[in-house]
mmCIF file of C-alpha atoms and ligand atoms in Angstrom:
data_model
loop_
_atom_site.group_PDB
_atom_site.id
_atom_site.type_symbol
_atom_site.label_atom_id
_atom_site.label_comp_id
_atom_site.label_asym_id
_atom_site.label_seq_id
_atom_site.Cartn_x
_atom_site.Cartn_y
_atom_site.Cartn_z
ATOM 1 C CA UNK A 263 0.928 -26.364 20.037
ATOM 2 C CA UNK A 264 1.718 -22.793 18.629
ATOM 3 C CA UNK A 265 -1.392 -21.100 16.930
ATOM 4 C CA UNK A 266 0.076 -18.458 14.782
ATOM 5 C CA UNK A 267 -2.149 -15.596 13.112
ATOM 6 C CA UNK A 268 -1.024 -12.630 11.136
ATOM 7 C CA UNK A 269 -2.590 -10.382 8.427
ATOM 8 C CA UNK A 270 -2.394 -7.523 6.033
ATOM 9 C CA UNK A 271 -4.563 -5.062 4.727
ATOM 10 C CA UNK A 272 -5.907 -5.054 1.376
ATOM 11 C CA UNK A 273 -5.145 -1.365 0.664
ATOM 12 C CA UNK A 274 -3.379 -0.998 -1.975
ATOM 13 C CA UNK A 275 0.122 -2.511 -3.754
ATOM 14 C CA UNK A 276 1.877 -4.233 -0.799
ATOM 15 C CA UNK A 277 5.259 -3.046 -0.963
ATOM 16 C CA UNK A 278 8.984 -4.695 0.437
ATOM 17 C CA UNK A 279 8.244 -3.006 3.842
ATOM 18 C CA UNK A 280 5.545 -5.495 3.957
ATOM 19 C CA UNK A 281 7.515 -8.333 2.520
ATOM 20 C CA UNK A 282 10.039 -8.015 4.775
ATOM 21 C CA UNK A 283 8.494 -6.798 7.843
ATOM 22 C CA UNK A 284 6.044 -9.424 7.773
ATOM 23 C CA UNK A 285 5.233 -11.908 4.702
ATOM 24 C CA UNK A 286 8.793 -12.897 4.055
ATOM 25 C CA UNK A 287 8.413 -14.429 8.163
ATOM 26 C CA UNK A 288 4.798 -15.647 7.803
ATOM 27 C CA UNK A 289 6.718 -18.162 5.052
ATOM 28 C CA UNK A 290 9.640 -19.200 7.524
ATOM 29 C CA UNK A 291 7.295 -20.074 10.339
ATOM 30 C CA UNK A 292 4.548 -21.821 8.738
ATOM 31 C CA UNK A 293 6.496 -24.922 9.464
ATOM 32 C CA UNK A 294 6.021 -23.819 13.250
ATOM 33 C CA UNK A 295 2.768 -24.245 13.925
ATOM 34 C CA UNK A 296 -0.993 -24.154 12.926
ATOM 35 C CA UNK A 297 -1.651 -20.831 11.133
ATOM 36 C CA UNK A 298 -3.760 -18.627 9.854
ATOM 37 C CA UNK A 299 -3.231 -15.921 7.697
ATOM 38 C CA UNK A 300 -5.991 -13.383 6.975
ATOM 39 C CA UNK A 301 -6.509 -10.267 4.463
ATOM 40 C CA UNK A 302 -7.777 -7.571 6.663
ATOM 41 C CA UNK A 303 -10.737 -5.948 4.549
ATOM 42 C CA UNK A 304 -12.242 -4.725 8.021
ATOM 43 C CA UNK A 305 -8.943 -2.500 8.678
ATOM 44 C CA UNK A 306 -9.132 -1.550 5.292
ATOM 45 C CA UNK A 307 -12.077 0.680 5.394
ATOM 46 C CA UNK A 308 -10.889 2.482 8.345
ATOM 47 C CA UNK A 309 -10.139 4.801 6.122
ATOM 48 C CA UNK A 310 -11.781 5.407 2.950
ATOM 49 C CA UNK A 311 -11.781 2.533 0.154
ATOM 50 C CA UNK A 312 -13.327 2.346 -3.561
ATOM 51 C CA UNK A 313 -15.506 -0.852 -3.012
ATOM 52 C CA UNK A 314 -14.466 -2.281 -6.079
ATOM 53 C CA UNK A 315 -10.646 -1.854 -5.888
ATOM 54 C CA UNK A 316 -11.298 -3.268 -2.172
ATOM 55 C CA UNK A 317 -12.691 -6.486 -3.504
ATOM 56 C CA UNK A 318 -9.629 -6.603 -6.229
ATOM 57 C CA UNK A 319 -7.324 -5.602 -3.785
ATOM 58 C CA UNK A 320 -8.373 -8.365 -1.325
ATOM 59 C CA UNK A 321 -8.005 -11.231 -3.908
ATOM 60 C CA UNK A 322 -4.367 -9.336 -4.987
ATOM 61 C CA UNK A 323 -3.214 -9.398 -1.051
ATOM 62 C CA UNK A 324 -3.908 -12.737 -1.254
ATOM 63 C CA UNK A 325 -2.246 -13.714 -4.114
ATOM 64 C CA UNK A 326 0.955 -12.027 -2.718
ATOM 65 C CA UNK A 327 0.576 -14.344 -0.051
ATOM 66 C CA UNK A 328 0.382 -17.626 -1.818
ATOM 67 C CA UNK A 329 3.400 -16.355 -4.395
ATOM 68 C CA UNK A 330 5.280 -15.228 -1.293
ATOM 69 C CA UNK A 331 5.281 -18.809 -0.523
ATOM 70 C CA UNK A 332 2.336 -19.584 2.194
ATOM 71 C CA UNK A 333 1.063 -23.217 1.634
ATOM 72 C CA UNK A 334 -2.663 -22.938 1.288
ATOM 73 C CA UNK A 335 -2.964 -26.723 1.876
ATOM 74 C CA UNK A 336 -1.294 -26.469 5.569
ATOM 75 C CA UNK A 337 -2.732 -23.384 6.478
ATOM 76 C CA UNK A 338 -5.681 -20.806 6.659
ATOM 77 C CA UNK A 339 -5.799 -18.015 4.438
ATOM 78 C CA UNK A 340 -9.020 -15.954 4.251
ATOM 79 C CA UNK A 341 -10.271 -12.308 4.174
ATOM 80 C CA UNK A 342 -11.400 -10.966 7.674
ATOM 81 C CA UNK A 343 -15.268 -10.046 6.691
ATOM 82 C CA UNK A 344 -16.239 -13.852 6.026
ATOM 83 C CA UNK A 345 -15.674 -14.475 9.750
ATOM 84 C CA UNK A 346 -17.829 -12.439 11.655
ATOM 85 C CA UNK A 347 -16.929 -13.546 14.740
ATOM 86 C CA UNK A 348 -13.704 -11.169 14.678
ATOM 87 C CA UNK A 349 -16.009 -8.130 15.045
ATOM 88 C CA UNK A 350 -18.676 -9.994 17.851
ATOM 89 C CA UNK A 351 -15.071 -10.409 20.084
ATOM 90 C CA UNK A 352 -14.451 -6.955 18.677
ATOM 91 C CA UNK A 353 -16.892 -5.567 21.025
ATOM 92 C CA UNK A 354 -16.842 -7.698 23.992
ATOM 93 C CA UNK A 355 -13.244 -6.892 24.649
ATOM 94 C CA UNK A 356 -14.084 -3.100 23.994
ATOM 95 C CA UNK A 357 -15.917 -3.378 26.839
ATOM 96 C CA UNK A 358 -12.476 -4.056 29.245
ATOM 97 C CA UNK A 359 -10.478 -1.629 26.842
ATOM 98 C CA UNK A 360 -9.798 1.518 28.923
ATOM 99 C CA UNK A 361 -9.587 4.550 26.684
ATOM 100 C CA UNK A 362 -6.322 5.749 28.201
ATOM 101 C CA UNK A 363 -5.093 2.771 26.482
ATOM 102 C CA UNK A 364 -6.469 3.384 23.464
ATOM 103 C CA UNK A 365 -5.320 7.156 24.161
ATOM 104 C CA UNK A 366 -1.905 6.333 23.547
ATOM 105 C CA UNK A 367 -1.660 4.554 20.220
ATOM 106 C CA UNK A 368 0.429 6.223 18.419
ATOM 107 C CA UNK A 369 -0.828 5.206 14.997
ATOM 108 C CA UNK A 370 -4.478 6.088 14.873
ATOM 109 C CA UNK A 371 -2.555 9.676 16.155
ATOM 110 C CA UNK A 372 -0.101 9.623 13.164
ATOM 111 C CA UNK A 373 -3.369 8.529 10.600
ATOM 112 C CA UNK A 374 -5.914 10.689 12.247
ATOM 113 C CA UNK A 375 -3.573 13.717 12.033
ATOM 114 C CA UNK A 376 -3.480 13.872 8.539
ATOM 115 C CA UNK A 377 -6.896 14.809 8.184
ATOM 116 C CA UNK A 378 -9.873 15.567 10.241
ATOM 117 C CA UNK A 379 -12.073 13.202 8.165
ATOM 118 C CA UNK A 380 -9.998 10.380 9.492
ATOM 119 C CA UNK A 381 -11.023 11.215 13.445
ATOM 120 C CA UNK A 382 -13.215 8.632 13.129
ATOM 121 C CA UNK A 383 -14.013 5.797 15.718
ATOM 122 C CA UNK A 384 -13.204 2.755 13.668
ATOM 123 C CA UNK A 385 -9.868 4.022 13.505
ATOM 124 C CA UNK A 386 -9.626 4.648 16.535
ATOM 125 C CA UNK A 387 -10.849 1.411 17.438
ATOM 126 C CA UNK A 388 -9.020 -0.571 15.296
ATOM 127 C CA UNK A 389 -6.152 -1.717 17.913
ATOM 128 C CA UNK A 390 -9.374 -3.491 19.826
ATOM 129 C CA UNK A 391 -10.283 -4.935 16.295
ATOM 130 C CA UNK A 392 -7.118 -6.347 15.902
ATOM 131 C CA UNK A 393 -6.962 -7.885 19.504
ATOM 132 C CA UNK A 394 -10.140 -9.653 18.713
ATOM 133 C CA UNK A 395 -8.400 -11.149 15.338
ATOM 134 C CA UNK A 396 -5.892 -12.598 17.007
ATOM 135 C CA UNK A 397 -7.251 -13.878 19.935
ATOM 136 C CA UNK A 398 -10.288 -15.390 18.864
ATOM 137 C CA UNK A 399 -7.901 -18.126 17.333
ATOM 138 C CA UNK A 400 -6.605 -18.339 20.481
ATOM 139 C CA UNK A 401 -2.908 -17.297 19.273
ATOM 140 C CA UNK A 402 0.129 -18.052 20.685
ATOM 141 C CA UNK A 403 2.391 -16.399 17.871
ATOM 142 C CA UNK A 404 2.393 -12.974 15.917
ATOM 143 C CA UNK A 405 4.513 -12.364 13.432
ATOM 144 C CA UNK A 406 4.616 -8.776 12.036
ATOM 145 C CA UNK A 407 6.530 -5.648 11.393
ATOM 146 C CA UNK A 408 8.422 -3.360 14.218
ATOM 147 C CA UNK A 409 4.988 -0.680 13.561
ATOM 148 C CA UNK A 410 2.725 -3.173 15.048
ATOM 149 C CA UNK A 411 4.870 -4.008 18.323
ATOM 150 C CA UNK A 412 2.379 -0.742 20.090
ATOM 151 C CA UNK A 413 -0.921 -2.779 18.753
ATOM 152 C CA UNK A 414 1.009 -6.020 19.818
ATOM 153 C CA UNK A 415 1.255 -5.360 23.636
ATOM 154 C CA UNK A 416 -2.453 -3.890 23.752
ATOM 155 C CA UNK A 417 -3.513 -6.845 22.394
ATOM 156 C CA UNK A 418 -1.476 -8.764 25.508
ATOM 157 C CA UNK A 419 -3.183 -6.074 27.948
ATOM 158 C CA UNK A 420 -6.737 -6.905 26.582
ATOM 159 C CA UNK A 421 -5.945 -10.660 26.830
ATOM 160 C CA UNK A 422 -4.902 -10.249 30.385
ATOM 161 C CA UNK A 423 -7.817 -7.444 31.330
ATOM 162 C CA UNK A 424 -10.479 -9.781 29.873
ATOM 163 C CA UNK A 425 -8.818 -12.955 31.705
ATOM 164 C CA UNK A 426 -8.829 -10.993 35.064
ATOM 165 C CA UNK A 427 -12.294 -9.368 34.890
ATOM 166 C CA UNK A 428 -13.747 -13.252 34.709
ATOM 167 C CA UNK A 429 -11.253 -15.046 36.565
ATOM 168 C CA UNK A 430 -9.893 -17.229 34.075
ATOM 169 C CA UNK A 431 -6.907 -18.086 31.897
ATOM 170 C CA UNK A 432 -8.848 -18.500 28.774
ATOM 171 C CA UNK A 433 -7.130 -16.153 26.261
ATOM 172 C CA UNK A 434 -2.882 -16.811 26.233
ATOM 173 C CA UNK A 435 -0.520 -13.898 25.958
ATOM 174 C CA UNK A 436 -0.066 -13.735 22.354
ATOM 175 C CA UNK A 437 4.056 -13.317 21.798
ATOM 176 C CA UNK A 438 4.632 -10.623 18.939
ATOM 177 C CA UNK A 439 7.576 -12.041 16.483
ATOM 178 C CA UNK A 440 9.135 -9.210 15.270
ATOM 179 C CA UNK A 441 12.286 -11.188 13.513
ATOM 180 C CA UNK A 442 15.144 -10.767 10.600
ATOM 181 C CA UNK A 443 17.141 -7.650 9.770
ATOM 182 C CA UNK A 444 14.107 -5.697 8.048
ATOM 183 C CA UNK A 445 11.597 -5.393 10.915
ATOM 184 C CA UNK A 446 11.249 -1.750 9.873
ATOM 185 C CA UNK A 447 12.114 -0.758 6.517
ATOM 186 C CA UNK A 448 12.079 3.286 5.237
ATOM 187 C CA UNK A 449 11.269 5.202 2.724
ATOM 188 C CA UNK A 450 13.240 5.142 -0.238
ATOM 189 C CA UNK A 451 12.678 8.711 -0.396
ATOM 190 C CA UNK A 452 13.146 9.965 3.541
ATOM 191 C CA UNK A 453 15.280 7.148 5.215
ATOM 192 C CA UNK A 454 13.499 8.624 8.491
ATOM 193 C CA UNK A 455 9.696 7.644 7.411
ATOM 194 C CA UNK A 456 8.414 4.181 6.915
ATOM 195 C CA UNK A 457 7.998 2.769 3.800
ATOM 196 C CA UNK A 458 4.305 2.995 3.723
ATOM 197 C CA UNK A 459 0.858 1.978 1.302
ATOM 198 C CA UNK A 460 -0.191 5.150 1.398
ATOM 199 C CA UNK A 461 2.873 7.389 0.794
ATOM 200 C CA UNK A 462 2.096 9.552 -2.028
ATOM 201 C CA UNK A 463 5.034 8.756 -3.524
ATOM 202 C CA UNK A 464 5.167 5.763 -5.676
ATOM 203 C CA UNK A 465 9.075 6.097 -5.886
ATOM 204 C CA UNK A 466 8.778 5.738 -2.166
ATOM 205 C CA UNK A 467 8.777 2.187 -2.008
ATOM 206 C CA UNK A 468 9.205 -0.638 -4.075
ATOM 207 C CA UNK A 469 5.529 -2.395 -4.735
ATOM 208 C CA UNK A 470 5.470 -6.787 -5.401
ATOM 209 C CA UNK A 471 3.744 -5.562 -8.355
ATOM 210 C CA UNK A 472 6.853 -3.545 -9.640
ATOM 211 C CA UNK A 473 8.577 -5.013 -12.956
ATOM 212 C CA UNK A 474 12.556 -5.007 -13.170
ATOM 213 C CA UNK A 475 12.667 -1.859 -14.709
ATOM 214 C CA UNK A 476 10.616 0.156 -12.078
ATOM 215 C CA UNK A 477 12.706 -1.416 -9.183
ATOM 216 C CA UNK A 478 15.926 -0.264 -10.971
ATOM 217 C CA UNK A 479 14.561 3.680 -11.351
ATOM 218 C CA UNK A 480 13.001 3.487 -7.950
ATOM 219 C CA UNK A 481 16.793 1.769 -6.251
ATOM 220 C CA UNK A 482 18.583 4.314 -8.757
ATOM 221 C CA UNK A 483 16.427 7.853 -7.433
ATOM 222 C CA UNK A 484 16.354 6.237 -3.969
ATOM 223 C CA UNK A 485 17.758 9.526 -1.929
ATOM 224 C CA UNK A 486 21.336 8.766 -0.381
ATOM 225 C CA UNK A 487 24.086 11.136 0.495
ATOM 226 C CA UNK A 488 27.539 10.991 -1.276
ATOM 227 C CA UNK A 489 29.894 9.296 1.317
ATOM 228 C CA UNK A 490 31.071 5.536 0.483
ATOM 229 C CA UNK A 491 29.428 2.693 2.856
ATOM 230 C CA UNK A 492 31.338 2.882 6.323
ATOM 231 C CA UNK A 493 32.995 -0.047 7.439
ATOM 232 C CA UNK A 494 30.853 0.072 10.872
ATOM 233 C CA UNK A 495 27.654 -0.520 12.509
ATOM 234 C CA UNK A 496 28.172 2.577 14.525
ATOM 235 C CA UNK A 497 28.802 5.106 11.630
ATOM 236 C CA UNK A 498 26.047 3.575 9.285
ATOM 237 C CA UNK A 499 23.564 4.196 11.831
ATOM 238 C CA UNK A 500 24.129 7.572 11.924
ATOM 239 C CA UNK A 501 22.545 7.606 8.053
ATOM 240 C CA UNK A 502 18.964 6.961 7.681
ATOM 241 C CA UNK A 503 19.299 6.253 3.971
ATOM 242 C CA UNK A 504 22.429 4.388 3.506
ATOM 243 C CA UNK A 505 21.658 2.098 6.651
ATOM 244 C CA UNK A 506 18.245 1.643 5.181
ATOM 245 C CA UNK A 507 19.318 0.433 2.084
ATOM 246 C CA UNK A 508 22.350 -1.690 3.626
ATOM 247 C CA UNK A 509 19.420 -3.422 5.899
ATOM 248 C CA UNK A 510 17.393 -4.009 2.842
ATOM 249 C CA UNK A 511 20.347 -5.948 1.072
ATOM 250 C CA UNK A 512 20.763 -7.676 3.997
ATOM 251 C CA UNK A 513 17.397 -8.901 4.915
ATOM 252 C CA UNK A 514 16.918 -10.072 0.939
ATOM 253 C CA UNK A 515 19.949 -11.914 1.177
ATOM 254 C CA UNK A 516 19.460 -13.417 4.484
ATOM 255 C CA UNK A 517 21.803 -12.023 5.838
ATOM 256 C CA UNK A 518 23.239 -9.019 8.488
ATOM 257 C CA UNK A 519 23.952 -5.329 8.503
ATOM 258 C CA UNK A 520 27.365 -6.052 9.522
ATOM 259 C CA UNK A 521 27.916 -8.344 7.092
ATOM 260 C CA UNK A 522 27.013 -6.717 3.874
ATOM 261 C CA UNK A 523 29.292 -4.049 5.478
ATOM 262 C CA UNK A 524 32.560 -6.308 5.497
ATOM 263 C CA UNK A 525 31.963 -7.063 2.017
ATOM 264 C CA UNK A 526 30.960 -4.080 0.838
ATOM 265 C CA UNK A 527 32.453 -0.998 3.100
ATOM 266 C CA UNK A 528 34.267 1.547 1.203
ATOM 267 C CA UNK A 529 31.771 0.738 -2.020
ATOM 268 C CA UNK A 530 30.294 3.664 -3.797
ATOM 269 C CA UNK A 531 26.456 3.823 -3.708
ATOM 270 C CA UNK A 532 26.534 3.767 -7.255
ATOM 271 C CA UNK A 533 27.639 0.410 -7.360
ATOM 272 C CA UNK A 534 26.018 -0.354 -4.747
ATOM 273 C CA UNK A 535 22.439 0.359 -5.913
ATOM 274 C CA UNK A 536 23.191 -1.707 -9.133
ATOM 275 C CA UNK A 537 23.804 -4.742 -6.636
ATOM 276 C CA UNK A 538 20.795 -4.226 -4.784
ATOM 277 C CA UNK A 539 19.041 -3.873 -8.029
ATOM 278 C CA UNK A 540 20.401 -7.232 -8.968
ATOM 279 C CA UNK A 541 19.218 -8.798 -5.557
ATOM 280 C CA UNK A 542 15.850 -6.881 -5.759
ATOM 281 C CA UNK A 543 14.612 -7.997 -8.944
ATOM 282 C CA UNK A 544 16.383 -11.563 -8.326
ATOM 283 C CA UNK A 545 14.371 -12.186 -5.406
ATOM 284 C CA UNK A 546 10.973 -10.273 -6.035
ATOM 285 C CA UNK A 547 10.844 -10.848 -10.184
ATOM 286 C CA UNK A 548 9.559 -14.693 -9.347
ATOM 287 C CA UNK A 549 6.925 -13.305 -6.402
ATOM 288 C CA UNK A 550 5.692 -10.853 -8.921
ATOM 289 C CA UNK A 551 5.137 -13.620 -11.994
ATOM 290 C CA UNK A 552 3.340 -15.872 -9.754
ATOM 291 C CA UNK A 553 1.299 -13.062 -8.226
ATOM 292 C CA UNK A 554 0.466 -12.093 -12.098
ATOM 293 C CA UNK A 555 -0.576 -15.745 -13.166
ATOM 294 C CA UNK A 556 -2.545 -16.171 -9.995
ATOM 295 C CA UNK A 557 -4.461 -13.384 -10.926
ATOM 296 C CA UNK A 558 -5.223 -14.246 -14.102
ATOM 297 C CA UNK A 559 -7.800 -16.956 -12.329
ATOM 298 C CA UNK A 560 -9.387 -14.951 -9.991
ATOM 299 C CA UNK A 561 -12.201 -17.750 -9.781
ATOM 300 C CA UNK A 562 -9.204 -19.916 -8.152
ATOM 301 C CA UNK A 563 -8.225 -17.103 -5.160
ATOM 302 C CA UNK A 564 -11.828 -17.144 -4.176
ATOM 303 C CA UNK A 565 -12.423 -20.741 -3.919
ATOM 304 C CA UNK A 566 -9.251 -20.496 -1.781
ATOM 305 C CA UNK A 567 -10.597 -17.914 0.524
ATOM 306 C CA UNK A 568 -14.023 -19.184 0.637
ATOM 307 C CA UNK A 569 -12.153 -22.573 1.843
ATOM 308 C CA UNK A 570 -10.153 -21.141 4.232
ATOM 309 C CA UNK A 571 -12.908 -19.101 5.671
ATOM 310 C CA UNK A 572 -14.651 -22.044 6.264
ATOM 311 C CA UNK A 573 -12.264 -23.291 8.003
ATOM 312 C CA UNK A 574 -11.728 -20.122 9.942
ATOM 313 C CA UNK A 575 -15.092 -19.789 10.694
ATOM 314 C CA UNK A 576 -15.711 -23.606 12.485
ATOM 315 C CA UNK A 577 -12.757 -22.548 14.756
ATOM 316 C CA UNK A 578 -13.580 -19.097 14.936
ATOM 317 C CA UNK A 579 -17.476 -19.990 16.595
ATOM 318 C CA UNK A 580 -16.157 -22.667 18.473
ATOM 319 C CA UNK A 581 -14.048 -20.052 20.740
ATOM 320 C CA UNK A 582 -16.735 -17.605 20.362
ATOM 321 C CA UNK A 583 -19.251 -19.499 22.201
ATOM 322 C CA UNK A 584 -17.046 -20.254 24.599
ATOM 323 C CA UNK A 585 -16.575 -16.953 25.280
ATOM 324 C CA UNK A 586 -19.807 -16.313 25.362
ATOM 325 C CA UNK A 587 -20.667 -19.057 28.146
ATOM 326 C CA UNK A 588 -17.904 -17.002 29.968
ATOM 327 C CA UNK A 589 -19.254 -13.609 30.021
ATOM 328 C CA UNK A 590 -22.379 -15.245 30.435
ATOM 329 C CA UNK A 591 -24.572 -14.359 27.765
ATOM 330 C CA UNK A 592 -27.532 -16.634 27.152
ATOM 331 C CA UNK A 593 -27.624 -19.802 25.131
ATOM 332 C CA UNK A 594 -30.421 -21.685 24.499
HETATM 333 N N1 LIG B 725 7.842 -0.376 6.301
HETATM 334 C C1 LIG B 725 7.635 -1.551 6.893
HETATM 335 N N2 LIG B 725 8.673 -2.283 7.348
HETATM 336 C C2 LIG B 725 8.474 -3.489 7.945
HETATM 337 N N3 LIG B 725 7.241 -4.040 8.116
HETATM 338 C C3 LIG B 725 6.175 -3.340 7.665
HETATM 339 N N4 LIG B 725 4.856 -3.589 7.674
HETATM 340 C C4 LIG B 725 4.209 -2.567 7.091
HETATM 341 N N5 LIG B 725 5.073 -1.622 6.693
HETATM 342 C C5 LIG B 725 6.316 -2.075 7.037
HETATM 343 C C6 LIG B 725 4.248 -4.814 8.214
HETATM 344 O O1 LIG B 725 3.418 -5.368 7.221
HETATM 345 C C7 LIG B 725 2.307 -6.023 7.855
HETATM 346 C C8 LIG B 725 1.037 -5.607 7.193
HETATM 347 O O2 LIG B 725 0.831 -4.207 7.354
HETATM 348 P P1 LIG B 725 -0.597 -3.621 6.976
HETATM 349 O O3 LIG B 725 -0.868 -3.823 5.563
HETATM 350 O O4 LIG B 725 -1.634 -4.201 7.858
HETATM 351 O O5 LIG B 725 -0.606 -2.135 7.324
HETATM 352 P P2 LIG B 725 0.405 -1.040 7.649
HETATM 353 O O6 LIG B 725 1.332 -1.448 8.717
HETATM 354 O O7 LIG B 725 -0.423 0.121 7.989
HETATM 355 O O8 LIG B 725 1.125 -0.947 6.261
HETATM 356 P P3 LIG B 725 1.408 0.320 5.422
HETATM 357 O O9 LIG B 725 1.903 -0.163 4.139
HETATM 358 O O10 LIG B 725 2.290 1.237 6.167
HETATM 359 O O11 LIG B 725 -0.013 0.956 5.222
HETATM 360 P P4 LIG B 725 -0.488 2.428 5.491
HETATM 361 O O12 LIG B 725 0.131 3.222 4.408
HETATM 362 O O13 LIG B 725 -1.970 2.316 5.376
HETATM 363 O O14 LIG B 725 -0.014 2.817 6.864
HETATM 364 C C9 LIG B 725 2.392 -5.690 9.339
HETATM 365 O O15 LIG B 725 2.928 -6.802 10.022
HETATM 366 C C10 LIG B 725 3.333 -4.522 9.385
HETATM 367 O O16 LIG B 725 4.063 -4.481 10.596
#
């Protein structure tokens, strides 16, 4: 049976990168498997977080989850820090984590770079955290967004370094599922830079908390150059912006690059943002009303994630001790 796990981080407005990238695939494969979906408060305060907004921002995440579409009656949703069993695994499998692996994770680079307040071991940790998330349920399945695919096959090396230091096959290779046309979508403002949380550019990216309006100015000032779409693959490619808007259209209509491209080569952007802008709020404007009434109750999110981490957590212990018995710590 395929054990699929995922999560977010509660750190601000999720945006249509992670839509998407991720969230928009959590709802196809739910059907696939048994699943769990967490909200990642423990990432979260990697870097610096206003306890209060974290809370809010936790019950929000999930929200977005359950108006995205996940089915809290088939599957697990829950926030990280109710399980602690994430961070116990956390540190056994630190101890077979070489730091030259750790060394070459490009993310806690990017983060860390941007201030020296950031070089901080939890972030630099955080790849081992995220190993531990996903295999303490034992996962066979990961669906997330292209950034991840680095943290992805760390998580595989840990799996197999823990597996081979005690002779065992306990943990399976967890398979990343990096799928549909949006696995990594860019700024709207630099179609070289990933649309990102923590851009400090709200016109950057388009937020599931955005009303009709907003998405039209944000689609309207997104930055493109003043050539018509090209009727190929080969020339779009060659501009950041344009392609990244093309791939947006095409991963909200479920659909391809190359096909919004026969129907729409030769278009001016100017038309073609109003389309997009039509697609954009058709598809989001219902995500967005549900995430607003769930909200409303947020009594009703937290019975939901105090069920699910229930839940979580009777699975969660069950591996843990078993890991346990196989590193060999006492039990009596
Ligand atoms: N731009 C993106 N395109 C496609 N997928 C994306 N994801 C994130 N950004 C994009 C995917 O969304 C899932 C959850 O990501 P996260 O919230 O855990 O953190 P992140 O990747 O660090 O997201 P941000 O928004 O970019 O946050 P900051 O600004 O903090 O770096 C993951 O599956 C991710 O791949």
């Amino acid at each position: 049976m395929r054990r699929i796990f995922s999560g977010m981080q509660p750190t601000g407005n999720l945006h249509l990168g992670n839509y998407l990238g991720a969230l928009k695939n959590w709802v196809k494969v739910q059907q696939d498997g048994e699943c769990l979906f967490c909200v990642v408060d423990l990432h979260a305060i990697t870097v610096p977080q206003d306890p209060h907004k974290l809370r809010n921002a936790t019950r929000e995440t999930a929200a977005a989850y359950i108006a995205a579409g996940i089915d809290t009656k088939r599957n697990i949703l829950f926030p990280q820090s109710a399980v602690p069993a994430h961070t116990e695994l956390g540190w056994i499998l630190g101890t077979q984590t070489p730091l030259g692996w750790l060394n070459r994770m490009t993310q806690f680079k990017e983060k860390s770079s941007k201030s020296r307040d950031l070089e901080l071991l939890g972030l630099y940790s955080y790849p081992v955290l995220m190993a531990a998330d996903i295999l303490l349920y034992k996962t066979t399945h990961v669906p997330v967004g292209e950034d991840q695919k680095q943290h992805m096959e760390l998580a595989r090396d840990i799996a197999a370094a823990f597996n081979r230091a005690y002779g065992t096959e306990y943990f399976p290779l967890p398979e990343p599922q990096i799928m549909g046309e949006a696995t990594r979508v860019m700024s709207l403002r630099d179609g070289t830079k990933k649309m990102s949380k923590s851009d400090e550019s709200d016109y950057s990216r388009i937020n599931l908390t955005d009303d009709a309006d907003a998405i039209a100015l944000k689609i309207r000032k997104a930055k493109t150059d003043a050539e018509p779409l090209p009727p190929t693959l080969a020339e779009l490619e060659k501009r950041p912006e344009a392609d990244n808007l093309v791939t947006i259209y095409a991963a909200l209509s479920d659909s391809t690059r190359a096909a919004v491209l026969k129907t729409s080569a030769g278009a001016q952007f100017s038309q073609f943002k109003k389309d997009l802008t039509d697609l954009a709020v058709a598809k989001l404007s219902p995500i967005t009303a549900t995430m607003r009434e769930l909200m409303a109750d947020p009594a009703e999110i937290d019975r939901t994630l105090a069920k699910g981490a229930e839940k979580a957590n009777h699975l969660a212990a069950k591996h843990l001790r078993e890991v346990k018995d196989i590193v060999g710590f006492w039990r009596g």
